[in-house]
mmCIF file of C-alpha atoms in Angstrom:
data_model
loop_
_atom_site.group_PDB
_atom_site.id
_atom_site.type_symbol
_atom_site.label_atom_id
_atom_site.label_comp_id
_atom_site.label_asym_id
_atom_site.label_seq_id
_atom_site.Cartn_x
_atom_site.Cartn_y
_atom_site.Cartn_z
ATOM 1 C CA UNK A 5 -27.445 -10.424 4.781
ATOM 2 C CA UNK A 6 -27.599 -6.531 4.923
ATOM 3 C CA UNK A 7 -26.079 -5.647 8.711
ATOM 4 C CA UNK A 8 -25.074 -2.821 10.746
ATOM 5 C CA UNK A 9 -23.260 -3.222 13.634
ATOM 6 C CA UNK A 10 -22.069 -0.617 16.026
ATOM 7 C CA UNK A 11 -19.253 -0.732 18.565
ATOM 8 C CA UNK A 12 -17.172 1.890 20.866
ATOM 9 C CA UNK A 13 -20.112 2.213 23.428
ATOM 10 C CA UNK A 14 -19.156 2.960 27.202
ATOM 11 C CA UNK A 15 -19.083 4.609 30.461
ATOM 12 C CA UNK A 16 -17.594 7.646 30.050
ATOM 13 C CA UNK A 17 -17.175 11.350 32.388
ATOM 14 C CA UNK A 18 -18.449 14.226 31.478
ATOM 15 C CA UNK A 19 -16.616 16.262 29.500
ATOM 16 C CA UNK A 20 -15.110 13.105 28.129
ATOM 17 C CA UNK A 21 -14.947 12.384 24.229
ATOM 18 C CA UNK A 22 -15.469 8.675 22.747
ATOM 19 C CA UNK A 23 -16.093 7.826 18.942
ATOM 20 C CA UNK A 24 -18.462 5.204 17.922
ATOM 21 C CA UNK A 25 -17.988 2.862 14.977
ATOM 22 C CA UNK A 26 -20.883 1.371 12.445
ATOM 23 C CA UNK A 27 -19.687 -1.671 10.232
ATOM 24 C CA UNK A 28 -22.001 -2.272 7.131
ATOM 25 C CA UNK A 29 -22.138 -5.335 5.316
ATOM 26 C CA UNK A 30 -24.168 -6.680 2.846
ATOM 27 C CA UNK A 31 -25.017 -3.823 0.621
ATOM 28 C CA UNK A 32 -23.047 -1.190 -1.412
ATOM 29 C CA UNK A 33 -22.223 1.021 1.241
ATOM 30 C CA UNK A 34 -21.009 3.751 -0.535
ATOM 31 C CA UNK A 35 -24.305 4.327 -2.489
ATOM 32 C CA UNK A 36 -26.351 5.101 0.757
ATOM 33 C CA UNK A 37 -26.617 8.415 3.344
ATOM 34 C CA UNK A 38 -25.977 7.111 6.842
ATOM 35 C CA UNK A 39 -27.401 8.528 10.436
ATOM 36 C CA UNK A 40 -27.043 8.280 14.094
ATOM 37 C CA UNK A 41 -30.239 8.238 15.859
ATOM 38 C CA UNK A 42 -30.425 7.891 19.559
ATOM 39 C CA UNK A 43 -32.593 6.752 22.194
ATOM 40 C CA UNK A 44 -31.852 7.923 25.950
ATOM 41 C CA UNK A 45 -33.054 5.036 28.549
ATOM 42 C CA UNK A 46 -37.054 4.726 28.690
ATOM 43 C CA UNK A 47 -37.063 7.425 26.021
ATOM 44 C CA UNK A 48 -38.321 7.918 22.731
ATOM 45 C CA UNK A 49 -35.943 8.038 19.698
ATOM 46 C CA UNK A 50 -33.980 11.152 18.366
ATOM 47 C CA UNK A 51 -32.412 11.895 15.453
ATOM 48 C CA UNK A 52 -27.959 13.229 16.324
ATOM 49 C CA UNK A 53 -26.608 13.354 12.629
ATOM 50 C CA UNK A 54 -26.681 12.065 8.887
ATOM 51 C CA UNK A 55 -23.884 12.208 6.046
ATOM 52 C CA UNK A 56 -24.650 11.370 2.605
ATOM 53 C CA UNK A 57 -23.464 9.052 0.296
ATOM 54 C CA UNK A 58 -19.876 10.789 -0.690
ATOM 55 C CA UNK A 59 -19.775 12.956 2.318
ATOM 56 C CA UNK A 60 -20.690 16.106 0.656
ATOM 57 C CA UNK A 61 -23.602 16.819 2.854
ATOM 58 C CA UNK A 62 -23.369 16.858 6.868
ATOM 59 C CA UNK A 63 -26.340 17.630 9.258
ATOM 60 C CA UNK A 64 -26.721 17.510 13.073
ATOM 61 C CA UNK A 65 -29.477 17.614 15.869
ATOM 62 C CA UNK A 66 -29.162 21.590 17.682
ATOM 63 C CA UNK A 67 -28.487 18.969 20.884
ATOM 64 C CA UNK A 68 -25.364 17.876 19.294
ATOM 65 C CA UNK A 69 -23.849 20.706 16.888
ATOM 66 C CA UNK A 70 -20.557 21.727 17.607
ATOM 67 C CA UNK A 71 -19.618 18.858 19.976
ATOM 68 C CA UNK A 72 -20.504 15.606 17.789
ATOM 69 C CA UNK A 73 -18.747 14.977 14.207
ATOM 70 C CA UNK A 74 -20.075 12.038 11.712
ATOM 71 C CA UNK A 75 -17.854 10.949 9.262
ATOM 72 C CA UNK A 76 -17.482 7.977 6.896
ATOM 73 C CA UNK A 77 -15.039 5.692 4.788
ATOM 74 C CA UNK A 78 -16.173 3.860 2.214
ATOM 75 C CA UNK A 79 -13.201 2.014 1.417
ATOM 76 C CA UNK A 80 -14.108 0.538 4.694
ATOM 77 C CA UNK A 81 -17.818 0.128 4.808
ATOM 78 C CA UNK A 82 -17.549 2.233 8.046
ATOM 79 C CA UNK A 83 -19.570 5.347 9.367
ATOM 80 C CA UNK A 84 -18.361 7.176 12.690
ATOM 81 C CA UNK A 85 -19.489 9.291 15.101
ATOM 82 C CA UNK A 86 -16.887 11.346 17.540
ATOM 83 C CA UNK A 87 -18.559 12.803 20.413
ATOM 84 C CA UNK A 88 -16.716 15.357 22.550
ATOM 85 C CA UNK A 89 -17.659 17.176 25.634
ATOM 86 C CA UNK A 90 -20.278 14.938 26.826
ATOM 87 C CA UNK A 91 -22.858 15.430 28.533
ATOM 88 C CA UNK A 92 -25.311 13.491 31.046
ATOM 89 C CA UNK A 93 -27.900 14.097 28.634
ATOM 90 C CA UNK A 94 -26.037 11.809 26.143
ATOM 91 C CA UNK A 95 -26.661 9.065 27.895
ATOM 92 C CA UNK A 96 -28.681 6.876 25.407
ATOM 93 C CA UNK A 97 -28.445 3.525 23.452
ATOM 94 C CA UNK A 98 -26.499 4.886 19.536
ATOM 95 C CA UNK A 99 -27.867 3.072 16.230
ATOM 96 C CA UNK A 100 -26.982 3.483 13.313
ATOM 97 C CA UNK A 101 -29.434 3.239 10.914
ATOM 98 C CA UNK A 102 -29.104 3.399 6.591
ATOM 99 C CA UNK A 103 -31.205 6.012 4.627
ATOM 100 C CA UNK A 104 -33.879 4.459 2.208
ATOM 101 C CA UNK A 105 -33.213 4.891 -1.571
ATOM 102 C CA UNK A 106 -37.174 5.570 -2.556
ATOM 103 C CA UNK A 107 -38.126 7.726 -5.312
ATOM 104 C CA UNK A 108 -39.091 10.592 -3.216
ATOM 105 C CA UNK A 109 -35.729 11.006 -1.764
ATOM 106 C CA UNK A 110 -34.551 9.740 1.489
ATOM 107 C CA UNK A 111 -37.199 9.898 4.096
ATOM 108 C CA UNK A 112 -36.792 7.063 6.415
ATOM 109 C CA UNK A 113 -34.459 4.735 7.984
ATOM 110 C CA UNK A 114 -34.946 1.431 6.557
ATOM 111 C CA UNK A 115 -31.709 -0.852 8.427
ATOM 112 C CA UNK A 116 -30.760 -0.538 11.867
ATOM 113 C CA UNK A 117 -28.042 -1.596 14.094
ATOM 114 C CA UNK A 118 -28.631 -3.358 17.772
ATOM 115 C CA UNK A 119 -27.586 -0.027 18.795
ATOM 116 C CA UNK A 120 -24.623 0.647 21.767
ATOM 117 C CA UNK A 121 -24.705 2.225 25.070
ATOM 118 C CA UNK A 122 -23.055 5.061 25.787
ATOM 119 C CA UNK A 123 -22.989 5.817 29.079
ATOM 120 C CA UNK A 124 -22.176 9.459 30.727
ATOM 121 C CA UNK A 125 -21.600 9.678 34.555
ATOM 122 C CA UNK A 126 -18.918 10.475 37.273
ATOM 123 C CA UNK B 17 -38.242 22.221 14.231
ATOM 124 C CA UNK B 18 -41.398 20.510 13.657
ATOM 125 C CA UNK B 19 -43.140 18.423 16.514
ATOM 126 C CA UNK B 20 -44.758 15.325 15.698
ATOM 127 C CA UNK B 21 -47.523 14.460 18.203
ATOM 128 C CA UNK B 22 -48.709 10.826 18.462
ATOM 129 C CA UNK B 23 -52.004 9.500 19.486
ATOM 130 C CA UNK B 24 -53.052 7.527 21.939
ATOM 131 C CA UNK B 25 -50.420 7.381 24.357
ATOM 132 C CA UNK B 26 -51.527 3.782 24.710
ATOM 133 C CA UNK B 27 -54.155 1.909 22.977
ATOM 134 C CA UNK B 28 -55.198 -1.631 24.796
ATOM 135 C CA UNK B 29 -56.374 -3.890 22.309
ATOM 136 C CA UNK B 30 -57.291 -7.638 21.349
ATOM 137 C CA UNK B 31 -55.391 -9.597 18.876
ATOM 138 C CA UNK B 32 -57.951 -10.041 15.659
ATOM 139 C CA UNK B 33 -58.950 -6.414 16.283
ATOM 140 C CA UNK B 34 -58.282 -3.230 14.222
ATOM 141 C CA UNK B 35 -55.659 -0.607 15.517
ATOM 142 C CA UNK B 36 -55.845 3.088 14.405
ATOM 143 C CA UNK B 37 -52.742 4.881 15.652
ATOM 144 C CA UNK B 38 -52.192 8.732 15.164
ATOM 145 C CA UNK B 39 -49.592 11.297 14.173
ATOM 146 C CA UNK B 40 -50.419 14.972 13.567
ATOM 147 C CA UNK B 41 -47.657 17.348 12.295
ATOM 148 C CA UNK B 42 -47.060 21.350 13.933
ATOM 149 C CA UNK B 43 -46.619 22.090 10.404
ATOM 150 C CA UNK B 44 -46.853 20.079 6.998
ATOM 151 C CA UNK B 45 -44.776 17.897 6.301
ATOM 152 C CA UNK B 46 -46.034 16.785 2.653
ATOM 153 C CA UNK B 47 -45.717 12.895 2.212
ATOM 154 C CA UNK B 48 -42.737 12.669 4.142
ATOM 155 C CA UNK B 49 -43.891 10.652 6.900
ATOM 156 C CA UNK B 50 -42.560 7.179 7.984
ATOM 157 C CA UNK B 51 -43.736 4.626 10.929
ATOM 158 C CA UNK B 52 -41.294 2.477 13.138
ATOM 159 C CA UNK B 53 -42.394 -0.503 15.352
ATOM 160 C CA UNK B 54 -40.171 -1.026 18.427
ATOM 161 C CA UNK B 55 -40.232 -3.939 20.527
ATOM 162 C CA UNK B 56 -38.095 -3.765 23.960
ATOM 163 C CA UNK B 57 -34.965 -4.288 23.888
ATOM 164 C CA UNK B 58 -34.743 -4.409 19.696
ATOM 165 C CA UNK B 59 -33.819 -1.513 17.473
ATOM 166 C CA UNK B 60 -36.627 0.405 15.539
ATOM 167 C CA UNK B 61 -37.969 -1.816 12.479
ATOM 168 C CA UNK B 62 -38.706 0.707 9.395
ATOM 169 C CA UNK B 63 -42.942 -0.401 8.461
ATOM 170 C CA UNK B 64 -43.929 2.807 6.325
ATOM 171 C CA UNK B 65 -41.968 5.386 4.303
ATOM 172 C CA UNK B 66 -43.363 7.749 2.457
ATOM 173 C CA UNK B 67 -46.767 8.088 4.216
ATOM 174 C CA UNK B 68 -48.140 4.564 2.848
ATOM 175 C CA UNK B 69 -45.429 2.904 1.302
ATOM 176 C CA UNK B 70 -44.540 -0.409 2.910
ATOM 177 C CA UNK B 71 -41.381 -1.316 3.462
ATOM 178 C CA UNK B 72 -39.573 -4.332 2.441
ATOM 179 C CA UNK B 73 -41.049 -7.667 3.901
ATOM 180 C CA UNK B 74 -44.036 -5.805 6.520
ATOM 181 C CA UNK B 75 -46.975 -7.433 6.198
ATOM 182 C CA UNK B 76 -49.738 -5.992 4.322
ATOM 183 C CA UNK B 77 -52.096 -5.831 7.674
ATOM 184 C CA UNK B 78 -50.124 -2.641 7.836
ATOM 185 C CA UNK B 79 -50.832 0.010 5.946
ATOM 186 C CA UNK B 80 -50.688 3.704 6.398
ATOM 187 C CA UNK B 81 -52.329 7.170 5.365
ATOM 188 C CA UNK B 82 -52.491 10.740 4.949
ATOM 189 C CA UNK B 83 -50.820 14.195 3.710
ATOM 190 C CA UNK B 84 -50.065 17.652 5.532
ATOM 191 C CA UNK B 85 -49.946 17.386 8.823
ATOM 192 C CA UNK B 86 -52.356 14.376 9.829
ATOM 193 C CA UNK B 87 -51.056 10.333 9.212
ATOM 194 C CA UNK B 88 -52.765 6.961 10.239
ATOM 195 C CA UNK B 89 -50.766 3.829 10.728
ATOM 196 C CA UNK B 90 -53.577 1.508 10.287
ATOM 197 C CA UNK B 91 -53.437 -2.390 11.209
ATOM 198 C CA UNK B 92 -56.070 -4.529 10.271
ATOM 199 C CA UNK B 93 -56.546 -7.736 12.663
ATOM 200 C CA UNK B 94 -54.059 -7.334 15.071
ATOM 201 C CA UNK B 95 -51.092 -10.047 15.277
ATOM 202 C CA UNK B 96 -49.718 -11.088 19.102
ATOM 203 C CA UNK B 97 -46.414 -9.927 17.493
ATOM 204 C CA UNK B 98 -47.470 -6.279 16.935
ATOM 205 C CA UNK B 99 -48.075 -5.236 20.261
ATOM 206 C CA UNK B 100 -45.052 -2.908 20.661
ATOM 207 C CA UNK B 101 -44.335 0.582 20.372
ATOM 208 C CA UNK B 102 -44.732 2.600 17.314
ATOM 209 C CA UNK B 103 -43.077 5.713 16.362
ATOM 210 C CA UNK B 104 -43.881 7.989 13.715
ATOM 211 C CA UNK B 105 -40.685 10.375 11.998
ATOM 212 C CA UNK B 106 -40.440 13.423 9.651
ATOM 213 C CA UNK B 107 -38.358 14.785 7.231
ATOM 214 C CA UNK B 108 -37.644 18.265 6.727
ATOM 215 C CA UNK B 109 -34.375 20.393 5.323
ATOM 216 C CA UNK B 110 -32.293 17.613 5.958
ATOM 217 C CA UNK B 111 -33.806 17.328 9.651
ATOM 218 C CA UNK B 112 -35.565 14.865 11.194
ATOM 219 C CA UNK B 113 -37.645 14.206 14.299
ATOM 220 C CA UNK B 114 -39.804 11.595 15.906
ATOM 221 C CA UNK B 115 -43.177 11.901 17.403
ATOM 222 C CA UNK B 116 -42.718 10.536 21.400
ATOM 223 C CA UNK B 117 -44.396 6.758 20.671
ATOM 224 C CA UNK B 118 -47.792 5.310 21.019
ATOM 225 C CA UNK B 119 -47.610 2.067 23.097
ATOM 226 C CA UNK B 120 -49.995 -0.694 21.650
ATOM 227 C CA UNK B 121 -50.957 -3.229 24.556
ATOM 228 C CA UNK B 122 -52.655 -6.425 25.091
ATOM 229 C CA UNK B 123 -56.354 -5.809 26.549
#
């Protein structure tokens, strides 16, 4: 069964760093790009950061740049994402979700993890 | 960045009834346009990549159109099941944003 499942959620201060985890199984991992997308409470979803397949290529959300990093290890089956200097505005439910292999590139998110809760707050 | 804007906000419908949901682009965005459903508490579920591509295992009640800057989700004869909320997402220079949801409801 293909599966993504995140862990490392929690309540955290501001200014406080915490890295989030994203097991993969199921699928060849190291033959896919991989994102964070977020979701604050009652809110709609937003897109944090992807890397692709090998790591060559690393993008981020303006909201996040310079205080989030994504990384990945294939040998693994593991994507990451360390956040530093959070922010109340972090607060949101984390997924990560798999870029689609289609022929026009990779356009959507096709698997998704339950997501975790990170949680930002004195 | 390029804002996706979704319409209705909510659309009340019956099951057995059509649903014609809405997502126009500030800017084109080509054929790189993909639907979510979202039910509470779950984690998006991919329905349409590509503008009208289906994605693995959706039913074919859903289907979806268009080019540019305007994109239909279309679903035929509406399931108690797809009364949720649907998203639609862009791709663009290796960035990617959401539109802000429509919420399909029981009438």
């Amino acid at each position: 069964e293909v599966q993504l499942v995140e862990s490392g959620g929690g309540l955290v201060k501001p200014g406080g760093s915490l890295r989030l985890s994203c097991a993969a199984s199921g699928f060849t991992f190291s033959s896919y790009s991989m994102n964070w997308v977020r979701q604050a409470p009652g809110k709609g979803l937003e897109w944090v950061s992807s890397i692709s397949s090998s790591s060559s290529y690393i993008y981020y959300a303006d909201s996040v740049k310079g205080r989030f990093t994504i990384s990945r290890d294939n040998a693994k089956n593991s994507l990451y994402l360390q956040m530093n200097s959070l922010r109340a505005e972090d607060t949101a439910v984390y997924y990560c979700a798999r870029g689609i292999i289609a022929a026009a590139g990779t356009n959507a998110f096709d698997i998704w993890g339950q997501g975790t809760m990170v949680t930002v707050s004195s | 960045e390029i804002v996706l804007t979704q319409s209705p906000a909510t659309l009340s419908l019956s099951p057995g009834e059509r649903a014609t949901l809405s997502c126009r682009a500030s800017q084109s965005v080509s054929s790189y346009l993909a639907w979510y459903q979202q039910k509470p508490g779950q984690a998006p579920r991919l329905l349409i990549y590509d503008a009208s591509n289906r994605a693995t295992g959706i039913p074919a009640r859903f289907s979806g159109s268009g080019s540019g800057t305007d994109f239909t989700l279309t679903i035929s004869s509406l399931e108690p099941e797809d009364f949720a909320v649907y998203y639609c997402q862009q791709r663009s220079n290796w960035s990617y944003t959401f539109g802000q949801g429509t919420k399909l409801e029981i009438k």
